[in-house]
Amino acid sequence: MGKSRQAVARRHHAQVTISDVAVLAGFSPMTVSRVINSESNVRDSTRAVVNGAIRKLGYSPNRAARSLASASQMQVCLLYANPSSTYLSATLLGALEQARENDTQLVVAECDGEADAERTIKDQLKGGISGFLLVPPLADSHDLLNLLKERDVPTVTMGPQLVGERISSVIIDDRSAARTMTEYLIGLGHRRIGFITGNPKYLVSKVRKSGYRDALEAAGIKWRPELVATGRFSYRSGLDAADRLLTLPEIPTAIFASNDEMAAATISVAHRHQIDVPGELTVTGFDDTLLATTVWPEITTIRQPISDMSHAAIDLLTRSIRASRAGGATECEHLTLDYSLIERESSAPPARRVPRDRIT
Amino acid sequence: MGKSRQAVARRHHAQVTISDVAVLAGFSPMTVSRVINSESNVRDSTRAVVNGAIRKLGYSPNRAARSLASASQMQVCLLYANPSSTYLSATLLGALEQARENDTQLVVAECDGEADAERTIKDQLKGGISGFLLVPPLADSHDLLNLLKERDVPTVTMGPQLVGERISSVIIDDRSAARTMTEYLIGLGHRRIGFITGNPKYLVSKVRKSGYRDALEAAGIKWRPELVATGRFSYRSGLDAADRLLTLPEIPTAIFASNDEMAAATISVAHRHQIDVPGELTVTGFDDTLLATTVWPEITTIRQPISDMSHAAIDLLTRSIRASRAGGATECEHLTLDYSLIERESSAPPARRVPRDRIT
DNA sequence: TTCGCCTGTGTTAGCGCTACCATCTGCACA
DNA sequence: TGTGCAGATGGTAGCGCTAACACAGGCGAA
């Protein structure tokens, strides 16, 4: 009697399965599976019938079963260091969506500086992570990228890398974007255009500055070192930089800050100096973070499609993991997405009269 | 011949499985499973041996297999309406982590107003979502909560609800927090304390205002309607409200804004009026969003443990889904987490001299 | 002793899906 | 007519894990 009478229904919630669909459609589960995965070798008429059945039953595939059967279980880790939340949340949203689409588990880890990043990476690798997505400023760290490259871990970065790093990335053309913004200011009639750089430690700062200089040069405007103030991407550093520019004997009619935080800081300094924005001073930023629409006047800025970028990055990453599992050589791919200039209230043509000296 | 010789190794990546552990430990896979899930009926000595084997092999369970076998596959949807990214990213991080821990798939959906929320909810339900996490201000919508309650969908909200809604929530005690902040200001020596309310449409605005009044009353300070300005949580509305307060014949020595955005706006207005913060005016906020540490001076504020809250909310949600699947009545549970007052640079005792009139 | 019952462990049968074949059909070509 | 081949479909055996039971041994109660 050891036999058994175990026809226990273990189904808890009578989920619609592929077999239910198969029965209704009059085909085998296998064929249904093929339709779901849109494989090619299925007759069109069959496909139609199966799709009909799927719709009728409201079937949706069970992810767990799918990844178990296809051994495609994948975990990727999104690594970030500076929780500039605006950037982060946009990144997360995009990444989450794509991860879901690709049946990939997304693990988010924060680390605190490069040394910590190294440890975090090692830990995560032990934990079964098979790929990394690095968001700025981690993408800038040569050592980190090297570590990952040495271990041959599929990795994608968001943001520019030094030339020669052989790691996939998703970026916008920061140089061209900065150039576009500067050209826009020139187009408005500005000639005395101040620039606030980002943290010189980061590559992206240099790239954006080159864009600014490119545009000036192309327009035949001589660039003046005194119009370039060094910032560090933070609001605080923006205050200092803006103060330097706005206490020049002859103040600029426009200031282009390398990110929105510093642009917001610039507006604040201008107001303290009783300088109207945009009436007397145009201020523009970069990134289109939340801050750009929080402050008043809202900031004209360059929009990075952050969500789309992380979307693309996760897709790139999962594809490259699959490729590396299949034994292929790890190709490195660079995706450049489009930016756009968002015109808001902080920019206007320069005041008609000769730029006045600052009132003291 | 029809028989079969299908001993095909389908393992792609020689993952360490529970059986490997079982063999090494000298027990059955089932026992290993019990250890992993820390069930109680395992001898301590056995547990130790199994744990040793797990460590030696670097075993980590396969989530897909686990949720497939236990039919615990769960998808919950985090629904949000106003992407105040700071709040959102903190929420996401906490939710993501807990979802992972609970083997739950997190789907994030944005909706745009209540009507849209209703449609989104219906869509998501069709898509196999079994529970919702509502973040402010969605938690305020009676209709939405009703819809969910009617359909008996497990739901948890973050933020306060109207009394009588029978839906689980994770909150901080906003009233007590506002009271704490006001008491702090009184403790510093302030007596003329302005208050900027949130959007009157939202419950939380009223609750915070009551806290402010509670504290004044308890300290025997008469509350003056002219010191309360109505805001709508936005920076822009904060500008207007602050301007009203700072153009009073006798301006307050401190202003408590119902969130950080409006506090930041207040600082900006103060600066435009050449009023020093905190020298001549103390400004405090609420929420401890990124903005609080972005602007200068950094804002003294109430910190909501947003990440912890979403963490707790997801846990509550998954537990209540499991309970409702098991057929239990849907208990509704309210979790109150601790807030804290973060003292930064925007607050100080009032200036010694008699509050001056605003310079015109 | 016999019965129940508890505790710790093993056995078996899936969860829902897909990889890997086998098979069947039709059709071109010799 | 047979042979080869491609395309469409089906059958079967798992993926790694756990629910639900089976069962051995110990212990107190009848």
XYZ file of C-alpha atoms in Angstrom, chain B residues 1-316:
316
model
C 13.142 2.053 -29.433
C 10.338 4.366 -28.451
C 11.910 4.306 -25.038
C 14.312 7.090 -24.472
C 17.820 7.901 -23.696
C 17.212 11.461 -22.806
C 19.677 11.937 -20.040
C 20.397 15.297 -21.516
C 22.229 17.564 -19.195
C 20.238 20.726 -19.357
C 22.159 22.495 -16.712
C 23.806 25.405 -18.307
C 25.817 26.790 -15.555
C 26.281 24.097 -13.023
C 24.448 26.050 -10.420
C 24.849 24.729 -6.924
C 21.522 23.164 -6.016
C 19.884 22.053 -2.894
C 20.757 18.448 -3.761
C 24.430 19.207 -3.943
C 24.169 20.596 -0.471
C 22.155 17.580 0.628
C 24.766 15.148 -0.635
C 27.604 16.972 1.068
C 25.691 17.287 4.290
C 24.494 13.714 4.214
C 20.818 14.582 4.489
C 17.918 14.751 2.116
C 17.151 17.800 0.013
C 14.008 18.269 1.995
C 15.918 18.740 5.181
C 18.150 21.260 3.503
C 15.067 23.084 2.338
C 13.837 23.148 5.899
C 17.067 24.637 7.093
C 16.991 27.284 4.421
C 13.519 28.307 5.358
C 14.425 28.116 8.996
C 11.583 25.868 9.879
C 11.533 24.774 13.459
C 11.442 21.016 13.302
C 15.064 20.373 12.519
C 17.550 19.131 15.054
C 20.138 21.733 15.919
C 23.019 19.459 15.081
C 21.500 18.782 11.655
C 20.998 22.442 11.056
C 24.632 23.109 11.825
C 25.888 20.447 9.436
C 23.638 21.685 6.637
C 24.635 25.276 7.181
C 28.235 24.224 6.992
C 27.654 22.537 3.660
C 25.799 25.565 2.371
C 28.664 27.807 3.230
C 31.249 25.467 1.822
C 29.486 25.268 -1.521
C 28.485 28.898 -1.615
C 24.936 27.810 -2.223
C 22.234 30.370 -2.734
C 18.655 29.418 -3.466
C 17.119 29.841 -6.871
C 14.334 32.301 -6.527
C 12.496 31.229 -9.615
C 12.302 27.642 -8.472
C 11.314 28.689 -5.043
C 8.421 30.831 -6.045
C 7.313 28.339 -8.632
C 7.229 25.485 -6.171
C 5.651 27.402 -3.381
C 3.166 29.090 -5.663
C 4.059 32.216 -3.818
C 4.622 34.239 -6.905
C 3.291 37.603 -6.106
C 3.222 40.840 -7.937
C 2.485 44.042 -6.187
C 2.087 47.424 -7.747
C 3.437 50.644 -6.399
C 1.183 53.368 -7.641
C 2.217 56.995 -7.626
C 0.841 60.156 -9.029
C 3.144 63.079 -8.410
C 6.684 62.159 -9.139
C 8.199 64.272 -6.429
C 11.335 62.398 -7.221
C 12.972 62.715 -3.916
C 10.135 61.069 -2.172
C 9.743 58.593 -4.956
C 13.308 57.411 -5.087
C 13.465 56.868 -1.370
C 10.215 54.964 -1.562
C 11.421 52.874 -4.437
C 14.633 51.907 -2.739
C 12.908 50.673 0.361
C 10.188 48.922 -1.551
C 12.600 47.248 -3.897
C 14.653 45.850 -1.114
C 11.750 44.433 0.793
C 10.135 43.072 -2.344
C 13.285 41.183 -3.047
C 13.378 39.819 0.424
C 9.783 38.677 0.180
C 10.201 37.143 -3.248
C 7.764 39.537 -4.689
C 7.797 41.212 -8.015
C 7.454 44.948 -7.779
C 5.733 46.755 -10.575
C 5.790 50.503 -10.574
C 3.053 52.437 -12.278
C 2.500 56.123 -12.634
C -0.914 57.547 -12.990
C -2.163 60.940 -13.570
C -4.973 61.943 -11.288
C -7.706 59.883 -9.781
C -9.616 58.928 -12.870
C -6.463 57.617 -14.396
C -5.593 55.828 -11.174
C -8.828 53.939 -11.379
C -8.086 52.786 -14.890
C -4.538 51.899 -14.001
C -5.693 49.816 -11.090
C -8.112 47.893 -13.215
C -5.477 47.267 -15.849
C -2.959 46.112 -13.329
C -5.443 43.778 -11.725
C -6.018 42.170 -15.070
C -2.283 41.888 -15.444
C -2.081 39.692 -12.402
C -1.232 42.197 -9.727
C -2.388 41.053 -6.351
C -1.898 44.095 -4.215
C -1.257 47.814 -4.249
C 0.936 50.247 -2.448
C -0.382 53.776 -2.733
C 1.937 56.661 -2.095
C 0.746 60.201 -1.387
C -1.326 61.896 -2.490
C -3.176 58.877 -3.819
C -3.770 57.646 -0.293
C -6.074 60.599 0.174
C -8.586 59.626 -2.421
C -11.657 58.196 -0.833
C -12.978 56.934 -4.148
C -9.828 55.078 -4.936
C -9.689 53.421 -1.562
C -13.291 52.471 -1.946
C -12.719 50.894 -5.303
C -9.968 48.786 -3.850
C -11.916 47.877 -0.794
C -14.943 46.830 -2.791
C -12.887 44.493 -4.874
C -11.199 43.262 -1.777
C -7.734 43.917 -3.124
C -5.033 43.968 -0.477
C -3.778 47.534 -0.266
C -1.446 49.547 1.871
C -1.083 53.292 1.805
C 1.702 55.502 2.900
C 0.544 58.631 4.644
C -2.510 59.460 6.681
C -6.036 58.501 5.730
C -9.355 59.833 6.743
C -10.549 58.246 9.896
C -12.717 55.291 9.098
C -11.011 54.128 5.943
C -10.377 50.507 6.583
C -7.183 50.112 4.634
C -3.792 49.332 6.077
C -1.285 52.121 6.226
C 2.213 53.023 7.228
C 2.578 56.508 8.559
C 4.421 58.783 10.850
C 2.483 60.804 13.354
C 2.351 64.012 11.342
C 0.504 65.900 13.990
C 2.950 65.077 16.701
C 5.847 65.801 14.342
C 4.513 69.265 13.538
C 4.018 69.819 17.195
C 7.575 68.760 17.919
C 8.935 71.180 15.371
C 6.859 74.029 16.727
C 7.950 73.230 20.247
C 11.521 73.271 19.059
C 11.022 76.763 17.676
C 9.388 77.887 20.890
C 12.274 76.342 22.772
C 14.675 78.460 20.747
C 12.822 81.494 22.017
C 10.565 82.245 19.105
C 7.100 83.591 19.838
C 5.989 85.017 16.531
C 6.002 81.833 14.493
C 4.582 81.833 10.998
C 3.181 78.720 9.409
C 2.758 77.813 5.762
C 0.170 75.126 5.203
C 0.176 72.447 2.539
C -2.510 72.045 -0.040
C -5.784 72.250 1.915
C -7.140 69.539 -0.327
C -4.959 66.984 1.379
C -5.597 65.636 4.795
C -1.991 65.765 5.748
C -2.052 69.551 5.508
C -4.710 69.804 8.155
C -2.965 67.344 10.373
C 0.298 69.259 10.295
C -1.449 72.499 10.984
C -3.146 71.037 14.035
C 0.245 70.031 15.356
C 1.416 73.605 15.002
C -1.608 74.936 16.830
C -1.343 72.289 19.526
C 2.144 73.399 20.379
C 1.304 77.087 20.451
C -1.645 76.456 22.675
C 0.322 74.252 25.016
C 2.909 77.010 25.352
C 0.238 79.591 26.017
C 0.926 81.487 22.812
C -2.140 82.826 21.125
C -2.317 81.752 17.521
C -2.844 84.499 15.024
C -4.560 83.808 11.734
C -2.402 86.377 9.952
C 0.635 84.239 10.719
C -0.788 81.284 8.840
C -0.428 81.400 5.068
C -1.939 78.851 2.767
C 0.400 77.017 0.416
C -0.042 74.107 -1.913
C 3.187 72.191 -1.229
C 4.860 73.596 -4.335
C 7.860 75.885 -4.395
C 5.863 78.425 -6.303
C 3.089 78.470 -3.752
C 5.734 78.776 -1.065
C 7.041 81.936 -2.674
C 3.637 83.565 -2.476
C 2.931 82.405 1.042
C 6.326 83.503 2.301
C 5.914 86.852 0.643
C 2.649 87.331 2.475
C 4.272 86.559 5.797
C 7.349 88.662 5.147
C 5.402 91.745 4.192
C 3.364 91.811 7.363
C 3.731 94.992 9.389
C 5.474 92.894 11.968
C 7.196 89.914 10.429
C 7.574 86.589 12.224
C 10.932 85.573 13.668
C 10.429 82.039 12.470
C 8.485 80.379 9.681
C 7.568 76.717 9.724
C 6.652 75.504 6.262
C 4.691 72.306 5.781
C 7.307 70.861 3.488
C 10.855 71.450 2.365
C 9.998 72.925 -0.996
C 8.043 75.727 0.581
C 10.751 76.190 3.182
C 13.290 76.566 0.396
C 11.022 79.092 -1.258
C 10.753 80.968 2.004
C 14.508 81.223 2.265
C 14.669 82.525 -1.247
C 12.063 85.209 -0.545
C 13.818 86.172 2.649
C 17.040 86.656 0.748
C 15.315 88.804 -1.819
C 14.079 90.955 1.028
C 17.616 91.106 2.404
C 16.567 89.180 5.458
C 19.292 86.924 6.767
C 18.517 83.280 7.482
C 18.839 82.238 10.234
C 20.181 85.516 11.702
C 16.958 87.421 11.332
C 14.573 84.675 10.351
C 14.453 80.995 11.183
C 12.966 78.775 8.499
C 12.084 75.116 8.967
C 10.557 72.511 6.736
C 9.122 69.032 6.746
C 10.031 65.734 5.046
C 13.798 65.985 4.801
C 13.860 65.621 1.074
C 16.983 66.228 -0.918
C 16.075 69.856 -1.287
C 16.597 70.408 2.412
C 20.298 69.797 2.034
C 20.602 71.272 -1.406
C 19.828 74.883 -0.656
C 21.855 77.136 1.512
C 21.480 77.398 4.406
C 20.484 73.771 4.766
C 17.044 73.390 6.215
C 16.108 72.234 9.684
C 13.319 69.789 9.079
C 11.387 66.725 10.153
C 12.742 63.545 8.746
C 10.275 60.938 7.595
C 11.956 57.554 7.314
C 10.566 57.148 3.835
C 12.638 54.140 2.876
C 11.787 52.347 6.067
C 8.173 53.187 5.546
C 7.979 51.674 2.096
C 9.985 48.757 3.395
C 7.415 48.167 6.062
C 4.578 48.823 3.661
C 5.687 46.145 1.226
C 6.105 43.697 4.027
C 2.674 44.486 5.352
